[in-house]
PDB file of C-alpha atoms in Angstrom:
ATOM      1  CA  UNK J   1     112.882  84.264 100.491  1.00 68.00           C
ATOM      2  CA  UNK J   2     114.883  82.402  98.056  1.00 73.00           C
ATOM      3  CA  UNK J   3     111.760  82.646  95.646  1.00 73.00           C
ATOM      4  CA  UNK J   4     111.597  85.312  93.712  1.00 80.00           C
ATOM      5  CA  UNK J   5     107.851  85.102  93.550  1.00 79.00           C
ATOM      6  CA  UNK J   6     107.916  85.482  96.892  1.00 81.00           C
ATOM      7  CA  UNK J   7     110.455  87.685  97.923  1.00 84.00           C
ATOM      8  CA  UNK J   8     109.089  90.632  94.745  1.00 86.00           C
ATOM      9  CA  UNK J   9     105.224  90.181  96.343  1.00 87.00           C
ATOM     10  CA  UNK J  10     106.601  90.599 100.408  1.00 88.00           C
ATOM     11  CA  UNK J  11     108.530  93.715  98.938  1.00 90.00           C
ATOM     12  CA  UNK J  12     105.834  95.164  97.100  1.00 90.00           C
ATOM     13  CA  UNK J  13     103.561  94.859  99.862  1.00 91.00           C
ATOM     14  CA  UNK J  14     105.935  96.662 101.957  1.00 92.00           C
ATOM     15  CA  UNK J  15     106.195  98.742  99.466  1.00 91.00           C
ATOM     16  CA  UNK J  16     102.433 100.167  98.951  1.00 91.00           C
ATOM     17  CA  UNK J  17     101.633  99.859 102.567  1.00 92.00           C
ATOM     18  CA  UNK J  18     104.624 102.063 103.576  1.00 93.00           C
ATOM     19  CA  UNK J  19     102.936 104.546 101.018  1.00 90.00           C
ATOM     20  CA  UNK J  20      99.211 104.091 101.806  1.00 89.00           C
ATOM     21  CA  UNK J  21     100.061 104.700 105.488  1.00 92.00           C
ATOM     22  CA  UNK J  22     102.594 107.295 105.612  1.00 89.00           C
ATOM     23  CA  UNK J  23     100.246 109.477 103.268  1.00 88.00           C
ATOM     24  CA  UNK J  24      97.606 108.966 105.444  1.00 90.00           C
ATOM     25  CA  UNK J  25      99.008 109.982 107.953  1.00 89.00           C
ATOM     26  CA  UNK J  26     100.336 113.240 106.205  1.00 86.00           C
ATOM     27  CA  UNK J  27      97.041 113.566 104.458  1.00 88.00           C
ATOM     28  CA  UNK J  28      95.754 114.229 107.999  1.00 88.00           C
ATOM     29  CA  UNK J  29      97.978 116.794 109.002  1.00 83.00           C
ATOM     30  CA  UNK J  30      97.497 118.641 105.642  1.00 85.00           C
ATOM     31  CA  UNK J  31      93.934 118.085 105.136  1.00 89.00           C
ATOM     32  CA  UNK J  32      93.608 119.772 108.830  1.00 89.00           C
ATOM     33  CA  UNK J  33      96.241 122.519 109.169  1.00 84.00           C
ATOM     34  CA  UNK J  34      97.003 123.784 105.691  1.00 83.00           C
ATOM     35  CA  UNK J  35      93.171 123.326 104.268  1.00 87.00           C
ATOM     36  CA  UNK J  36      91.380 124.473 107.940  1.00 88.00           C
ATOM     37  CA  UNK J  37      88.505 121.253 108.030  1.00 92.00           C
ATOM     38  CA  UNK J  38      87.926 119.298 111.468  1.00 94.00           C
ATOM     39  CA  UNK J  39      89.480 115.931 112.259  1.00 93.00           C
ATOM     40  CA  UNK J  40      85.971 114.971 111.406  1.00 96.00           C
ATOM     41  CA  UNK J  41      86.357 116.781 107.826  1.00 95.00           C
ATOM     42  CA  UNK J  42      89.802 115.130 107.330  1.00 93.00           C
ATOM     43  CA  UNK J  43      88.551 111.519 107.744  1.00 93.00           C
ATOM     44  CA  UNK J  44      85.477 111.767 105.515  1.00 95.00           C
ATOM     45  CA  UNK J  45      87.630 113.718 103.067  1.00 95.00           C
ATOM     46  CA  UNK J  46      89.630 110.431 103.128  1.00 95.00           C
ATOM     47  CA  UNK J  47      86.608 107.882 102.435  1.00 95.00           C
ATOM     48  CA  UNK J  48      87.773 108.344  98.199  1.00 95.00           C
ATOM     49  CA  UNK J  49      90.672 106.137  99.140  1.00 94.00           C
ATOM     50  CA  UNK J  50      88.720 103.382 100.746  1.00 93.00           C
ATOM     51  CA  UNK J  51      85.674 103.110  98.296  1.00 95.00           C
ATOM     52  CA  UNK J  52      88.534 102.953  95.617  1.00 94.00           C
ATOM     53  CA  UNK J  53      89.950  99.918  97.106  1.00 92.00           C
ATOM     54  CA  UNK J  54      86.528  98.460  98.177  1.00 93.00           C
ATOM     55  CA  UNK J  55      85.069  99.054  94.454  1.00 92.00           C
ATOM     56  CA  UNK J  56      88.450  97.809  92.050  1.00 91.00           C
ATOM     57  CA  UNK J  57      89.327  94.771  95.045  1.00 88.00           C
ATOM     58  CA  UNK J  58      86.386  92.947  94.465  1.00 85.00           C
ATOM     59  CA  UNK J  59      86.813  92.994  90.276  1.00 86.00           C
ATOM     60  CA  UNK J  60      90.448  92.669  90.631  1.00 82.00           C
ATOM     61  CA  UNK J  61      90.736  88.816  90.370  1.00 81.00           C
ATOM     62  CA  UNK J  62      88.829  89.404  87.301  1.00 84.00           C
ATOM     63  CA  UNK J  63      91.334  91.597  86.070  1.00 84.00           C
ATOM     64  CA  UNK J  64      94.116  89.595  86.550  1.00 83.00           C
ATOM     65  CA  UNK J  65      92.438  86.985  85.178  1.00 82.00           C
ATOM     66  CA  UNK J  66      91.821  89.294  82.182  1.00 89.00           C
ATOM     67  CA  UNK J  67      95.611  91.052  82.281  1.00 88.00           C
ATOM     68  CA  UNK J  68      97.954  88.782  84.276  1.00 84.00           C
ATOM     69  CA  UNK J  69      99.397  88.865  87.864  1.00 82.00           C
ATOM     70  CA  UNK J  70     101.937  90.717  86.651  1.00 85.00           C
ATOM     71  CA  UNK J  71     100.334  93.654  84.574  1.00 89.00           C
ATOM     72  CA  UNK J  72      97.930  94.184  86.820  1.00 89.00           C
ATOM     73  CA  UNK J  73     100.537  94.329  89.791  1.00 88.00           C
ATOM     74  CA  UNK J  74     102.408  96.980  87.564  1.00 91.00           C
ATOM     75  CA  UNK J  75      99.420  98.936  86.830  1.00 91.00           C
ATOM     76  CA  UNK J  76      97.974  99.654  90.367  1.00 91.00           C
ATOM     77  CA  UNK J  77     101.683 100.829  91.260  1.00 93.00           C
ATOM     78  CA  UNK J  78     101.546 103.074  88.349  1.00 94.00           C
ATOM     79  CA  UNK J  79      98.327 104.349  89.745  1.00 93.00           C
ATOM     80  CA  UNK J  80      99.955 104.884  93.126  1.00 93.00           C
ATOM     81  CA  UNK J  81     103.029 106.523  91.476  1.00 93.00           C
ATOM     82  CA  UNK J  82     100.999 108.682  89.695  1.00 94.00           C
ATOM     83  CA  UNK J  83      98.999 110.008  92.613  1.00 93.00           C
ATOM     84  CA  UNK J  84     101.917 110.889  94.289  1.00 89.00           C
ATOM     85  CA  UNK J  85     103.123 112.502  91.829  1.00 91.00           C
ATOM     86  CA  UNK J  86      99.720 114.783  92.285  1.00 92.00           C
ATOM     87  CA  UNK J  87     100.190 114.750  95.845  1.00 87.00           C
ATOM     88  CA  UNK J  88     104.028 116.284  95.757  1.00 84.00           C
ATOM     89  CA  UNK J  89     102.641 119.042  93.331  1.00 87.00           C
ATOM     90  CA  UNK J  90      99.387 120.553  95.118  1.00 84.00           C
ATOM     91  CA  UNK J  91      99.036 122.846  97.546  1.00 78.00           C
ATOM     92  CA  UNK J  92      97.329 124.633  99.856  1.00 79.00           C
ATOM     93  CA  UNK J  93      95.008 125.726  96.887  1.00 85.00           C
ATOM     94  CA  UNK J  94      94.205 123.119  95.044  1.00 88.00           C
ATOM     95  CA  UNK J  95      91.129 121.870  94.208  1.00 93.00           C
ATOM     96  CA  UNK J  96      89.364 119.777  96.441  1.00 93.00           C
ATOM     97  CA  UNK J  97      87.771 117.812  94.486  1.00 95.00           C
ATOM     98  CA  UNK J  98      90.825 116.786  92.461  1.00 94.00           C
ATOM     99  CA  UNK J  99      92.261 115.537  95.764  1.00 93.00           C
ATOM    100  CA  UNK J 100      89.241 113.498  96.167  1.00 95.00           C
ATOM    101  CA  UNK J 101      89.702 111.986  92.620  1.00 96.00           C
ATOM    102  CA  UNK J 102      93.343 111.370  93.215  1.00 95.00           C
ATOM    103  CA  UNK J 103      92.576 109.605  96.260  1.00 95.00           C
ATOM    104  CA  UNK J 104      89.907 107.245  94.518  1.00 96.00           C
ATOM    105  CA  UNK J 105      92.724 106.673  91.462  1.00 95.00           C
ATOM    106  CA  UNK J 106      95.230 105.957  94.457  1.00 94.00           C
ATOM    107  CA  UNK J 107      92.509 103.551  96.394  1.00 94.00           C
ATOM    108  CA  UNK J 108      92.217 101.393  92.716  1.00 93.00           C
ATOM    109  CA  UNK J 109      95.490 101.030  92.408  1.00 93.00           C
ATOM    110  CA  UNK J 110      96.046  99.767  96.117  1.00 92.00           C
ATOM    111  CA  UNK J 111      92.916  97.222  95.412  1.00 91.00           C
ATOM    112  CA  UNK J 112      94.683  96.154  92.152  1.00 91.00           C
ATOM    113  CA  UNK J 113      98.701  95.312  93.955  1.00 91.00           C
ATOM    114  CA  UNK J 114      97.399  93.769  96.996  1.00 89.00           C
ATOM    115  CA  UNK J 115      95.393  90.900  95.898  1.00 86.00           C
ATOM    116  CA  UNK J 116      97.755  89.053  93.178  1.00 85.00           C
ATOM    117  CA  UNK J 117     100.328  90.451  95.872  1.00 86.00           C
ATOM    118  CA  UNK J 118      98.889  88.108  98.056  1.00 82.00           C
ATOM    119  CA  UNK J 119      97.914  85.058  96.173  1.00 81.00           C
ATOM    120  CA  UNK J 120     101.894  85.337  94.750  1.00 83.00           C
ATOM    121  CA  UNK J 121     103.232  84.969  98.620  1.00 83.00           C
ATOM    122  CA  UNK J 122     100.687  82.244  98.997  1.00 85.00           C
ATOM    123  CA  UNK J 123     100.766  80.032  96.208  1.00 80.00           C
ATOM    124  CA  UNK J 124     105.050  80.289  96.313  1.00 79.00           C
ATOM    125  CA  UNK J 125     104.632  78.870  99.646  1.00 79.00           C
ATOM    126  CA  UNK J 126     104.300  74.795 100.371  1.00 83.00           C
ATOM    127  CA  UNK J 127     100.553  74.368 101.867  1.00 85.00           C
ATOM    128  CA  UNK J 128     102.094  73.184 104.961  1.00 85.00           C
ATOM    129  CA  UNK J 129     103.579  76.317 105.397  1.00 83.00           C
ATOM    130  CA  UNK J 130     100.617  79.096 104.294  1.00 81.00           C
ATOM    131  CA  UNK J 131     100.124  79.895 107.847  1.00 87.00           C
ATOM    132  CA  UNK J 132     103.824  80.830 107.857  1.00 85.00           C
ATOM    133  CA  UNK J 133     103.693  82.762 104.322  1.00 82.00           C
ATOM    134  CA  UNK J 134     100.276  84.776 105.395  1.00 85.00           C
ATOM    135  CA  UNK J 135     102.514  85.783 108.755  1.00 88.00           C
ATOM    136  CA  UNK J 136     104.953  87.227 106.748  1.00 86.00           C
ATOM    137  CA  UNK J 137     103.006  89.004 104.251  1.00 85.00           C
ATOM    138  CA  UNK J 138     101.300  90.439 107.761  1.00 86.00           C
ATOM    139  CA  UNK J 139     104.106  91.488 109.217  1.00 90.00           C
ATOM    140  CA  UNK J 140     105.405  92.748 105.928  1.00 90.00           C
ATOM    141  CA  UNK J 141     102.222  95.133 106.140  1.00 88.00           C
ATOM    142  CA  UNK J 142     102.877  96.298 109.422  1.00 89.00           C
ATOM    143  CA  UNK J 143     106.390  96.724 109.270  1.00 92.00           C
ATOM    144  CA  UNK J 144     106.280  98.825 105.888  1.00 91.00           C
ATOM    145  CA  UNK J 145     103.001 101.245 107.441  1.00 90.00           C
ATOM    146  CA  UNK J 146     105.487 102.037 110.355  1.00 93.00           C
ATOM    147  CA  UNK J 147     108.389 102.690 108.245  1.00 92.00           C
ATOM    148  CA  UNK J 148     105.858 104.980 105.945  1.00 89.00           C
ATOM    149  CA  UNK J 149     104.296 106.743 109.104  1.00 91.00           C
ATOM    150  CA  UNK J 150     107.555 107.146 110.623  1.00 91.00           C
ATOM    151  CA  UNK J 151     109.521 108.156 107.104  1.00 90.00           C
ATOM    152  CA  UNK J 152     106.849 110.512 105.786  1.00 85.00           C
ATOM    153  CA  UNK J 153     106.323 112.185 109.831  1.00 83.00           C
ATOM    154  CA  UNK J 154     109.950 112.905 109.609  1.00 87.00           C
ATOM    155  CA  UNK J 155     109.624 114.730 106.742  1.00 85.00           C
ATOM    156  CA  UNK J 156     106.877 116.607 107.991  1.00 79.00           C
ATOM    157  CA  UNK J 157     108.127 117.465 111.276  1.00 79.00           C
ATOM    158  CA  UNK J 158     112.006 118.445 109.544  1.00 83.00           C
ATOM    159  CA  UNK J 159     109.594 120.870 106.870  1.00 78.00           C
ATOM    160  CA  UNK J 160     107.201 122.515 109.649  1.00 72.00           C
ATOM    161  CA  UNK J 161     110.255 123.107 111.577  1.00 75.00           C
ATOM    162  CA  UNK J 162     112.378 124.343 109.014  1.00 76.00           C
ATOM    163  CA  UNK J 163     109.325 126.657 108.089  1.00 72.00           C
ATOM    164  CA  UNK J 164     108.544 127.475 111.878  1.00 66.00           C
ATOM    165  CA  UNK J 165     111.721 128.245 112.732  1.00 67.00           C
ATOM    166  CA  UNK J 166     112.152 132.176 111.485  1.00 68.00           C
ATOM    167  CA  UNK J 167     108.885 132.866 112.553  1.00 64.00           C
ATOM    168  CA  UNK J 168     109.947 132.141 115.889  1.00 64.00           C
ATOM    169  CA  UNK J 169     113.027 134.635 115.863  1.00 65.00           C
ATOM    170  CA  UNK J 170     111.040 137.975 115.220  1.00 57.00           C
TER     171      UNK J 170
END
């Protein structure tokens, strides 16, 4: 951690995956009790945000070839801000297919932070050590979709019961 190669990729990792998981998991919720589809509905409503990532992952080393680490790293987190700034806005009304854009916008950004992301942790490591450096940016993964699933279902749970609540009274 004394790298700050390092240390800037495990915390921006932590970083998007605390996003990308704690929206999905409010995406869910929303998609499902606010806009009425099936659990079925709600997944394949959610398929923008994977072909996003699977289209802009496999051109992103070109990209950052093209840009730079570093731009292209700033970019996809722009993307990601940017969606959630959509995200905070809609509502119960808004256009479906917008959400379905946003999501596809939010998927290429994820495809364009985690790969130089990655290759940052693992060329800042010694080769001896990559196994050690790949755990870490792992566990970095894991430990920042809890956080996000367990932030972002606090939120929910504090609003739906703050909402709930004088409902309940009458």
């Amino acid at each position: 951690f004394r790298s700050r190669s390092f240390s800037a990729a495990v915390a921006i990792i932590a970083l998007v995956f605390f996003a990308f998981m704690g929206l999905v998991f409010f995406l869910s919720f929303y998609l499902q009790a606010a806009r009425g589809f099936s659990p079925l509905q709600s997944g394949l409503l959610l398929l923008p945000l994977a072909a996003g990532q699977l289209f802009f992952s496999s051109r992103s080393a070109g990209l950052v070839a093209r840009f730079g680490a570093k731009r292209m790293t700033a970019g996809g987190l722009l993307l990601m801000t940017l969606a959630f700034g959509y995200y905070v806005r809609s509502g119960a009304h808004s256009p479906i297919w917008l959400l379905e854009l946003v999501l596809f916008l939010e998927g290429a950004g994820i495809a364009n932070v985690m790969p130089p992301s990655t290759s940052a942790i693992m060329a800042s490591v010694p080769r001896e050590k990559a196994g050690q450096g790949s755990a870490i940016g792992n566990t970095m993964r894991q430990l920042g979709g809890a956080l996000g699933v367990a932030a972002l279902g606090s939120i929910l749970s504090t609003a739906y019961r703050t909402s709930i609540t004088p409902h309940l009274k009458q």
